[in-house]
Coordinates of C-alpha atoms and ligand atoms in Angstrom, one line a residue:
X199 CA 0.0 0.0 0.0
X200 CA 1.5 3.6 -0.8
X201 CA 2.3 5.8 1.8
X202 CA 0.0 8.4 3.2
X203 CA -0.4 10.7 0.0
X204 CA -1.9 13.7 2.0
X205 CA 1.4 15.3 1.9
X206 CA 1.8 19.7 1.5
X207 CA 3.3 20.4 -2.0
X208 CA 7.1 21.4 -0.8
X209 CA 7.2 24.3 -3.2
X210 CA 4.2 25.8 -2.1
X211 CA 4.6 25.0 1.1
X212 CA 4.7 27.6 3.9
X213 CA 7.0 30.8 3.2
X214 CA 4.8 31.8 -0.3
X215 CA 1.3 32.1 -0.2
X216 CA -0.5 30.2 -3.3
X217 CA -1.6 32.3 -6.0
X218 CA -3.1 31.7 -9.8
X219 CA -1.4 32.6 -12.2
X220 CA -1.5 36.2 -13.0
X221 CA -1.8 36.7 -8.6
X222 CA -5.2 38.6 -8.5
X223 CA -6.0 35.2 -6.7
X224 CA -4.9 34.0 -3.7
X225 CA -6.2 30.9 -3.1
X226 CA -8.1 30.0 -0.2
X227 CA -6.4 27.2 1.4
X228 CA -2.9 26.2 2.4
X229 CA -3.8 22.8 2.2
X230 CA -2.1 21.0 -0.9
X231 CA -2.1 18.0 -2.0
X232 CA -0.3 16.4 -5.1
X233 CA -0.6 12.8 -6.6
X234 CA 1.6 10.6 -8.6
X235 CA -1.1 8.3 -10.0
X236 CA -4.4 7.6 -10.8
X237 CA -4.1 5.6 -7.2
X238 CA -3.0 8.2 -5.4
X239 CA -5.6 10.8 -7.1
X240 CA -8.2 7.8 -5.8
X241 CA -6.6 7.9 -2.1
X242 CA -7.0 12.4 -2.0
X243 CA -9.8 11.7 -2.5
X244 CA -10.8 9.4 -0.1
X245 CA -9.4 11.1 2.4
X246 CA -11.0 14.3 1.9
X247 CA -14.7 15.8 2.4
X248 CA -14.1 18.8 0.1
X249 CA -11.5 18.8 -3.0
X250 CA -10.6 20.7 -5.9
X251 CA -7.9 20.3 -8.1
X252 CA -5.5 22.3 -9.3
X253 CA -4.5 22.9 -13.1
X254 CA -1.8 24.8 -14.1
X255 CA -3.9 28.1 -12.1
X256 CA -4.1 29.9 -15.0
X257 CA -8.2 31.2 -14.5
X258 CA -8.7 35.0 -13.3
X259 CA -11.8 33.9 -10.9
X260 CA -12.5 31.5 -8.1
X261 CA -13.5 28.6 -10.0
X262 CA -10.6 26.2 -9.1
X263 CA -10.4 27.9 -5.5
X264 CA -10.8 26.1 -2.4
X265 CA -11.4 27.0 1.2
X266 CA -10.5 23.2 1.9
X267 CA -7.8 21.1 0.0
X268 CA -6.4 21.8 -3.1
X269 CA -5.1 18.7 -4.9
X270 CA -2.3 19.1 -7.9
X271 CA -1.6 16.9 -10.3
X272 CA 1.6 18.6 -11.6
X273 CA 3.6 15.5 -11.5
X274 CA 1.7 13.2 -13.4
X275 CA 3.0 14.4 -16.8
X276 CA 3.1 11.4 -19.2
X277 CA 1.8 10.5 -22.6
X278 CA -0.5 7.1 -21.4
X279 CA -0.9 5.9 -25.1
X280 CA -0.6 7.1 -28.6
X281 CA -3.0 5.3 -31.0
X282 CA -2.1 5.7 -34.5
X283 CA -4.9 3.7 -35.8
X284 CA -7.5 5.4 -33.7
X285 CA -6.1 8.9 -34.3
X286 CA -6.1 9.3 -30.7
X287 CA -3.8 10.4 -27.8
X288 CA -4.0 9.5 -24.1
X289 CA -2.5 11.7 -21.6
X290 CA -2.1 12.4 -17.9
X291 CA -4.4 14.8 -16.6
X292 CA -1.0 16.9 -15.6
X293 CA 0.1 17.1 -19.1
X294 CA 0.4 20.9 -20.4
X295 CA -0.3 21.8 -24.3
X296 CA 3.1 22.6 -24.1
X297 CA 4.7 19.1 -23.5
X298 CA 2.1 17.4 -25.4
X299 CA 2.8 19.5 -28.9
X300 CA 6.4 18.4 -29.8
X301 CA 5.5 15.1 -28.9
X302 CA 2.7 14.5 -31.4
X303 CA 4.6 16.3 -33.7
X304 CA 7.6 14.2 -33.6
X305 CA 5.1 11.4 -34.3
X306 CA 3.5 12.6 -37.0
X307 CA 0.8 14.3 -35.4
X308 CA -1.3 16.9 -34.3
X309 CA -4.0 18.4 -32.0
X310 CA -7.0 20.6 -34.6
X311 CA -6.1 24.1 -32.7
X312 CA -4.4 25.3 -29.3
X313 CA -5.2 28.5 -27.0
X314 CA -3.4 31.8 -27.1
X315 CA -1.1 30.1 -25.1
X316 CA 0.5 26.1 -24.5
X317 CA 1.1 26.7 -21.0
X318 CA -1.8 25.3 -19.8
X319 CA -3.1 21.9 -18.7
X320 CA -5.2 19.9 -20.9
X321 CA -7.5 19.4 -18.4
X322 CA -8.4 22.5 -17.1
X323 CA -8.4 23.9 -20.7
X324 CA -11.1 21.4 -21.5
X325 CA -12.4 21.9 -18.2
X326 CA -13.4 25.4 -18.7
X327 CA -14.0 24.9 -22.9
X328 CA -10.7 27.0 -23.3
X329 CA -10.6 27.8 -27.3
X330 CA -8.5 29.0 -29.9
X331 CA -10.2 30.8 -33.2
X332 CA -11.0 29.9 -36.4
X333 CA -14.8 29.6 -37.2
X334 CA -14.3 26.0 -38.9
X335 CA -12.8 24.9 -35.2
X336 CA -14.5 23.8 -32.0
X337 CA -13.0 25.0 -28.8
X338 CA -10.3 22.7 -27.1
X339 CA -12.8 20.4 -25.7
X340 CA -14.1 19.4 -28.8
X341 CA -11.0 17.4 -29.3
X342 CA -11.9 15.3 -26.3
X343 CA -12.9 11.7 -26.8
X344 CA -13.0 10.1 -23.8
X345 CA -11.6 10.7 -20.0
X346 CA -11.3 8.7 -16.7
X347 CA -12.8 10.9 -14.2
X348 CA -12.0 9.9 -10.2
X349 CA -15.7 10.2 -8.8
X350 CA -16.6 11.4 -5.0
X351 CA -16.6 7.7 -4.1
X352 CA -12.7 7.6 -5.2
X353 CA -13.9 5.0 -8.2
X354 CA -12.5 5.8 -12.3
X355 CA -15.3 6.1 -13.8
X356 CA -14.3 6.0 -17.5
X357 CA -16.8 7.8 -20.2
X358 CA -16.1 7.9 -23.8
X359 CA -17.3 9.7 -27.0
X360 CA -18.6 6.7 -28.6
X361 CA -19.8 5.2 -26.1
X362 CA -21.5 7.2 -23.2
X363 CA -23.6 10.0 -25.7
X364 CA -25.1 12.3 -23.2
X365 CA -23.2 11.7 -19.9
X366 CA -20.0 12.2 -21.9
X367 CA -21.4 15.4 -23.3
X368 CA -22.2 16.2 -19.6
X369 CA -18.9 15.8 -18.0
X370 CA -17.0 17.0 -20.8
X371 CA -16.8 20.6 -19.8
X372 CA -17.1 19.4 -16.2
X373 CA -15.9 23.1 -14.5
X374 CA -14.7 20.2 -12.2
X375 CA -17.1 19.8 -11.0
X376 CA -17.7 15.9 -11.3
X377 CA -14.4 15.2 -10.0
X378 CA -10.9 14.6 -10.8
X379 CA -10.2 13.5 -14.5
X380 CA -6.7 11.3 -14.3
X381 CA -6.5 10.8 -18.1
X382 CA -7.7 12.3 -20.8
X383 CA -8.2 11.2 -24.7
X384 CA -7.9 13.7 -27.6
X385 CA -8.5 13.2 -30.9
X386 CA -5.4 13.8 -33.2
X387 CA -4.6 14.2 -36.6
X388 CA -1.6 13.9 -38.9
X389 CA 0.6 17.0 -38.4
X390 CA 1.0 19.9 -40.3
X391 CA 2.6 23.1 -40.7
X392 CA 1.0 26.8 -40.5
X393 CA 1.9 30.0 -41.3
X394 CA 1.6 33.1 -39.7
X395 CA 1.1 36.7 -40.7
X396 CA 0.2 40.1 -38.6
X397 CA -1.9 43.2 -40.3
X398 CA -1.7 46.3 -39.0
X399 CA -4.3 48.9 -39.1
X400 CA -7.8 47.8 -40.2
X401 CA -10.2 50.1 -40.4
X402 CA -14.0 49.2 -38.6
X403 CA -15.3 50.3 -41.4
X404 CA -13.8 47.1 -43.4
X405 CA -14.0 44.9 -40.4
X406 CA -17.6 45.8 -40.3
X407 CA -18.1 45.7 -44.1
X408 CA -16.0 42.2 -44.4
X409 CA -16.6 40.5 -41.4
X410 CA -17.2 36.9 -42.7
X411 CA -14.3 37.0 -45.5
X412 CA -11.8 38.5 -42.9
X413 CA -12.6 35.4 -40.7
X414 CA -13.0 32.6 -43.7
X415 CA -9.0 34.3 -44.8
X416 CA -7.2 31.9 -42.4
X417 CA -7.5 28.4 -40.4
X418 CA -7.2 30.6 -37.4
X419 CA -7.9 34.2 -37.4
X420 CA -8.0 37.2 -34.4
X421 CA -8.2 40.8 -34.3
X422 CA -6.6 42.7 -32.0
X423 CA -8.3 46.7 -30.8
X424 CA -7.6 48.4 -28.2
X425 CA -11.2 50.3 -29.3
X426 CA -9.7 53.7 -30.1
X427 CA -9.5 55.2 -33.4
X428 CA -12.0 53.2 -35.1
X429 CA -9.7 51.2 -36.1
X430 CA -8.4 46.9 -35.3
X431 CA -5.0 47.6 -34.2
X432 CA -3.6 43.9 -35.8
X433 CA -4.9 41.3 -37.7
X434 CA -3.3 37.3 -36.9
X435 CA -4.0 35.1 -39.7
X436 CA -2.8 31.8 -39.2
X437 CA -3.0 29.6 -42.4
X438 CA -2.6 25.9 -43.0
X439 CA 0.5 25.0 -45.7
X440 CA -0.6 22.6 -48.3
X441 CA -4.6 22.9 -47.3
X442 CA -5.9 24.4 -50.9
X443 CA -4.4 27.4 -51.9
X444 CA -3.9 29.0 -48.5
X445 CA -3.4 32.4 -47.4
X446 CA -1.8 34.8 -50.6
X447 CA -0.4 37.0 -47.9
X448 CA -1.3 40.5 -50.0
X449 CA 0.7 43.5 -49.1
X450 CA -2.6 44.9 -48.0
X451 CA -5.5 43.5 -46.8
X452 CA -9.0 44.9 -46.4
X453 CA -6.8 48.2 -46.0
X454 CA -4.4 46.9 -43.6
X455 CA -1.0 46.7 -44.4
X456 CA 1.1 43.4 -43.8
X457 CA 3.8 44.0 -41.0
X458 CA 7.0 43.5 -41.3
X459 CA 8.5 42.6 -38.4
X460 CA 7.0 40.2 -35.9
X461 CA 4.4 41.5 -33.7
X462 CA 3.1 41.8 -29.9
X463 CA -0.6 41.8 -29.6
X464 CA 0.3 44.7 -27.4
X465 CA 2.4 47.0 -30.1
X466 CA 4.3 48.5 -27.6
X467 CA 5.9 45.0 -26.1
X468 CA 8.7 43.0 -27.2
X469 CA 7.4 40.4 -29.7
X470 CA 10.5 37.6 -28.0
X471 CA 7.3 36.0 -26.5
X472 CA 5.7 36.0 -29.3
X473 CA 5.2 33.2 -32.3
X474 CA 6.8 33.5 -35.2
X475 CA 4.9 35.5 -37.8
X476 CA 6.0 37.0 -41.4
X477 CA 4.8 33.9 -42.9
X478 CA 7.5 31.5 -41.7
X479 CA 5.8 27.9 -42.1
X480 CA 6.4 26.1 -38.7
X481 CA 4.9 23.2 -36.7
X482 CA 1.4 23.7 -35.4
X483 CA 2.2 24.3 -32.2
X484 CA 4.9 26.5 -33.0
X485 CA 2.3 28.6 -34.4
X486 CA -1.5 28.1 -33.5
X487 CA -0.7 29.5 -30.1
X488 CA 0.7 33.2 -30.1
X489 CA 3.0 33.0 -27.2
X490 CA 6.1 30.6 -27.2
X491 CA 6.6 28.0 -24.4
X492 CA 9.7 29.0 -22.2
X493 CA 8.2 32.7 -21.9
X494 CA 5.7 34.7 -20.2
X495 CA 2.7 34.4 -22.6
X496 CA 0.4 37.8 -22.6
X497 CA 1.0 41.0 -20.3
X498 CA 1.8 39.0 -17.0
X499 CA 0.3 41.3 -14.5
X500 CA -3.3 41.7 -16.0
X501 CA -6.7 40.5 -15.2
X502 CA -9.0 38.8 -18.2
X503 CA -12.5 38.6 -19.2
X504 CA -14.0 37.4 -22.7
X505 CA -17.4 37.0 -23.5
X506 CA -18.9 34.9 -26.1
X507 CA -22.2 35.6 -28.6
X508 CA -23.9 34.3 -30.9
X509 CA -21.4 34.2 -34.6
X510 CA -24.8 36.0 -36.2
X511 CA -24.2 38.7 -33.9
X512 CA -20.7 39.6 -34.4
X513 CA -20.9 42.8 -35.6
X514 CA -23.6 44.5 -33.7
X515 CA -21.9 43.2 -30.7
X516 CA -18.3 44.5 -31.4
X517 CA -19.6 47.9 -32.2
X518 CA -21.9 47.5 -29.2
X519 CA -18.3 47.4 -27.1
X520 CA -16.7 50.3 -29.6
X521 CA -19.3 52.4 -28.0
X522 CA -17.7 52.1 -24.4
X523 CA -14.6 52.9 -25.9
X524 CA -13.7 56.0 -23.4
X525 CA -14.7 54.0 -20.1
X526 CA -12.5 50.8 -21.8
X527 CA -9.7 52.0 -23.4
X528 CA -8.0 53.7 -20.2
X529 CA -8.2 50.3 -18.1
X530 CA -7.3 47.9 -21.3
X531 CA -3.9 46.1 -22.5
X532 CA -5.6 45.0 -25.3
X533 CA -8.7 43.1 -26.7
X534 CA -8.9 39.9 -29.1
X535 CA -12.2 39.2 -31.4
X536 CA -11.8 35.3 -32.5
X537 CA -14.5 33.0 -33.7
X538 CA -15.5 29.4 -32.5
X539 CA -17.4 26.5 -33.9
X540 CA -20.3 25.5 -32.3
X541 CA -20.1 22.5 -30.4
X542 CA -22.5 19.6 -28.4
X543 CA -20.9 19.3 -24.9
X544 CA -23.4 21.0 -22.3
X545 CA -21.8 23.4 -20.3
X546 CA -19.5 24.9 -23.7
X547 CA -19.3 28.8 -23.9
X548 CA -20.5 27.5 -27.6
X549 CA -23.1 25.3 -27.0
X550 CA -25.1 24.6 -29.8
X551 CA -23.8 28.0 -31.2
X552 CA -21.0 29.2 -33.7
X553 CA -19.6 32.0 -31.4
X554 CA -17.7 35.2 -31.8
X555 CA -15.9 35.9 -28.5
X556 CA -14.6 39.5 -27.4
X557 CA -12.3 39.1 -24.8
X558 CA -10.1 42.1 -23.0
X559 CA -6.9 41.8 -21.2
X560 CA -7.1 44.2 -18.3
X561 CA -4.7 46.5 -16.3
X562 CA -4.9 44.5 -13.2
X563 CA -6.8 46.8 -11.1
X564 CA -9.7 44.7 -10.1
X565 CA -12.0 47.5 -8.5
X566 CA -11.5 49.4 -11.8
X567 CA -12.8 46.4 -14.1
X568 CA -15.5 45.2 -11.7
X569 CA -17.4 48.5 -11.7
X570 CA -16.7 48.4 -15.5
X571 CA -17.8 44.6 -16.1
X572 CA -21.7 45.0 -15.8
X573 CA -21.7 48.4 -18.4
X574 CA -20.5 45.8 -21.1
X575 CA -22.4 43.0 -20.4
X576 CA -25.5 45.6 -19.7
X577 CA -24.3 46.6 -23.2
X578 CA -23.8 43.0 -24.6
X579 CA -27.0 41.8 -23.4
X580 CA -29.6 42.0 -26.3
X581 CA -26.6 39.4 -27.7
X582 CA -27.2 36.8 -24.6
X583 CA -23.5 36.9 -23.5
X584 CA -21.9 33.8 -21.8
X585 CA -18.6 34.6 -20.3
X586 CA -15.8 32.1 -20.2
X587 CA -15.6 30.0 -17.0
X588 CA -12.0 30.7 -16.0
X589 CA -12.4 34.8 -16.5
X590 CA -13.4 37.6 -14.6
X591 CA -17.1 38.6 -15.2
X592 CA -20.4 39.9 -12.9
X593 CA -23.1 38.6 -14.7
X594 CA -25.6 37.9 -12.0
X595 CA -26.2 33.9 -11.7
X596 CA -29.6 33.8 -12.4
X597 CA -28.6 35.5 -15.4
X598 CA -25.4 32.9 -16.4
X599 CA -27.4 30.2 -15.9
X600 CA -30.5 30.7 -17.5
X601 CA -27.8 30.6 -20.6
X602 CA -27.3 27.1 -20.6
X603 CA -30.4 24.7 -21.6
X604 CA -28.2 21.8 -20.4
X605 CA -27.5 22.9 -16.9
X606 CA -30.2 20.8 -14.9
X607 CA -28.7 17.9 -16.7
X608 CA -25.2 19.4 -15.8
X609 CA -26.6 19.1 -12.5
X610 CA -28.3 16.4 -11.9
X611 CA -24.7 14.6 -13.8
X612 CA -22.6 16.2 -11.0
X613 CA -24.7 14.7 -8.6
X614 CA -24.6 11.5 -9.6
X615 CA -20.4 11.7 -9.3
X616 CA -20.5 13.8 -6.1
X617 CA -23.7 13.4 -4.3
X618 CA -22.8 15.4 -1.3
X619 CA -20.6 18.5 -3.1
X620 CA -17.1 17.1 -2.8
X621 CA -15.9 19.1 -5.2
X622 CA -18.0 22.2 -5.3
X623 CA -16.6 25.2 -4.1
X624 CA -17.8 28.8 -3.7
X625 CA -18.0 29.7 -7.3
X626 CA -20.2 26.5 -8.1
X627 CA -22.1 26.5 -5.6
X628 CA -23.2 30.1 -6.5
X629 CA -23.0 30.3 -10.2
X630 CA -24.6 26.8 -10.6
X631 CA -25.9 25.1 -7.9
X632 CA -27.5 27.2 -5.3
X633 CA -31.7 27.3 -6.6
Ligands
FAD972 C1 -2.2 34.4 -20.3 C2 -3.4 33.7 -20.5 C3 -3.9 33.4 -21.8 C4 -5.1 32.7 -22.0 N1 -5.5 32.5 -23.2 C5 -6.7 31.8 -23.4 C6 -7.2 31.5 -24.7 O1 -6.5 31.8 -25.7 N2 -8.4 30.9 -24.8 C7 -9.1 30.6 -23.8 O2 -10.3 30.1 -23.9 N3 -8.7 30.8 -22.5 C8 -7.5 31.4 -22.3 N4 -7.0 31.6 -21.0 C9 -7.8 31.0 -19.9 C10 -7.3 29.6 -19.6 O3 -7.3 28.8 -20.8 C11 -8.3 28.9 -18.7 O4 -8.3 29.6 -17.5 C12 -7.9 27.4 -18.4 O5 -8.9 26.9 -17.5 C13 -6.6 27.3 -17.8 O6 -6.3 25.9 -17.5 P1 -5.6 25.6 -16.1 O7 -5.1 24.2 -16.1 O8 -4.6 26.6 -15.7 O9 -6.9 25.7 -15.1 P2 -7.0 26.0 -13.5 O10 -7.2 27.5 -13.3 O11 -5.9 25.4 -12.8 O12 -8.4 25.2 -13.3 C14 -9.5 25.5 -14.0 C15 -10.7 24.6 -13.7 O13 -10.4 23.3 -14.2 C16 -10.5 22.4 -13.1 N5 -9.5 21.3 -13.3 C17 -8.2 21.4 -13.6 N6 -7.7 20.2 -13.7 C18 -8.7 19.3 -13.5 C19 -8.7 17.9 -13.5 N7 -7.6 17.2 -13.7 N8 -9.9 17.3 -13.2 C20 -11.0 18.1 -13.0 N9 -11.0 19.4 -13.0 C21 -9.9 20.0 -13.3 C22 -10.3 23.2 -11.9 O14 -10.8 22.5 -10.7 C23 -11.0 24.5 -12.2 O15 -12.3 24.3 -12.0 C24 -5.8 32.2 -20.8 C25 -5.3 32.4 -19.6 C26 -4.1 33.1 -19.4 C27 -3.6 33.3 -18.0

């Protein structure tokens, strides 16, 4: 039998306080667990009458806090199985984008699209429906096709794409709230090579004008505004090599002018964190995310929120925010427009809806944004608005959840894995759960 697994994570431990990632969070509890393996996950478990785990920390809000245990799964960082046949890949629930991505690559495959950044864990990506753009592509989650999911009881349950239909749909975007997935299955594909290219200076007026041919340009496309000017500050196009005819990478597009130097999202910083652009083909996951592995991806100290509407909407709903520009503008980094397929799993951001999202990358002063928050979504509301799980929003509960069709399902799934709450937390148990 192992030893006692309810061991304080050393480097956490004691002299530094436990933050997420960009430290507007401190989480709530000093108790932190870690396992090694799917038995040890089952033995936390166990052990505890209220658990949350731990991805890489990387949401803005509460959801992955605890005022109870915390349980990590850092260490358990392996590739499980890689089925050529099946086109699938099995990983540890610790496993980052960022380890996983060379990997596939240097055997022959690849994932359909990343996040902004590889940093993260698979898990809590999926967790969360953590996306990247392009309006052929589902969020991250989509690429799931089965996990193993440690229910209250401390038993794997193990729910697959082919054969578990709704409940699989259910527990897919779990906001982990079912329990602790161990390992997770992702569909894959044989690898390829993109290329990336930066516009500078589109007017709204094309945006506006050219809306659908801006986003059908590239696999993966983003606009970048910081809302002042009328004007998208940068356009990212990333374009598959040898799909069709690809991207003809014009000199000027809709009125913007190709750069010609890589770029920051944020023009005035360094692009060294940035992927490489100026249409230099390179591994997907060299180049579907736009910050490189080994670097601080985004700002660093910021705060995030994104909100995501219905793809029909688009327009209206980025000139809806253009209209805020003077309260926005003076507490922004930056904002990103990307757009989403629509998807089947229950608790998606996209949820039976091709999605345009508008996210912003804050200043990080939090009393600033919250008083802000509600003017956009009072703004955004004639669009329905659902924010993304693992980012800063106020939209009152009744409000989020009358946004998801699925959710007494959702429910009535995480009850059946956790009868008694085991792994709800504050956040749940308000957003979700509390009638
Ligand atoms: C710089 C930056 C850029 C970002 N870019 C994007 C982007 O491009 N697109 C986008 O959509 N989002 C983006 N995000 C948001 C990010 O993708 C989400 O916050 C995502 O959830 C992060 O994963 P994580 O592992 O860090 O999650 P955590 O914050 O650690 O956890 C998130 C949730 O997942 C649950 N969870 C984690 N692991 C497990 C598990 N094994 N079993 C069950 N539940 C689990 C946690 O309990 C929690 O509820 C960005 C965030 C940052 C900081």
């Amino acid at each position: 039998m192992a030893s006692p697994v309810v061991a304080p994570l050393s480097s956490w431990a004691a002299k530094e306080k436990l933050t997420n990632w960009a430290g507007n969070l401190t989480y709530s509890t000093e108790q932190l667990h870690e396992a090694r393996s799917v038995e040890q996950i089952r033995s936390v478990v166990q052990s505890q009458d209220k658990v949350k785990v731990l991805g890489t920390r990387h949401c803005f809000n509460s959801i992955a806090d605890s005022r109870h245990s915390l349980l990590s799964l850092k260490p358990m960082h392996e590739v499980v199985a890689l089925d050529p046949g099946a086109r699938t890949v099995t990983v540890d629930a610790g496993v980052t984008y960022g380890q996983l991505g060379p990997y596939l690559d240097s055997n022959g495959f690849a994932l359909h699209n990343l996040a902004s950044l590889p940093h993260i864990s698979i898990a809590g990506a999926c967790s969360t429906a953590t996306h990247g753009s392009g309006e052929k592509n589902g969020n991250l989650a989509t690429a799931v096709s089965a996990v193993e999911i440690v229910n209250a009881a401390g038993d794997v349950v193990k729910l697959s794409r082919k054969s578990d239909g709704e409940a699989f749909r259910g527990a897919v975007v779990g906001l982990g709230a079912l329990g602790v997935i161990a390992r997770i299955t992702l569909d894959i594909q044989p690898t390829y090579a993109v290329r990336q290219y930066v516009y500078e200076n589109m007017s709204l007026a094309q945006m506006k004008d050219h809306f659908d041919e801006i986003q059908a340009s590239g696999y993966s496309v983003s606009l970048f505004t910081d809302w002042q000017r009328q004007r998208i500050t940068e356009v990212w196009i990333k374009s598959r090599v040898g799909d069709g005819p690809g991207f003809a990478a014009p000199a000027e597009f809709f009125g913007a002018k190709l750069a010609d130097r890589n770029l920051h999202p944020i023009a005035e910083l360094s692009a060294e964190n940035c992927t490489e652009q100026m249409g230099v083909a390179g591994p997907w996951y060299e180049r579907l995310p736009h910050f490189r592995m080994g670097f601080t991806p985004s700002a660093g100290k910021e705060l995030q929120s994104e909100y995501f509407v219905p793809r029909r909407y688009a327009v209206d709903a980025i000139l809806a925010v253009e209209r805020l520009r003077d309260q926005v503008t003076p507490h922004l980094l930056i904002s990103e427009i990307r757009t989403i397929a629509a998807d089947d799993l229950w608790m998606s951001t996209c949820y039976h809806q091709p999605s345009v999202t508008i996210h912003f990358t804050w200043k990080q002063d939090w009393p600033a944004v919250r008083r802000l928050l509600p003017v956009i979504e009072k703004e955004l509301s004639p669009f329905q608005p659902r924010p993304h799980w693992g980012k800063l929003f106020t939209l009152s509960p009744a409000q989020l959840r009358s946004r998801y069709e699925k959710l007494a399902d959702f429910r009535q799934l995480a009850t059946r894995f956790d009868p008694k709450g085991k792994f709800r937390n504050d956040f749940l148990n308000t957003n979700l759960f509390a009638r």
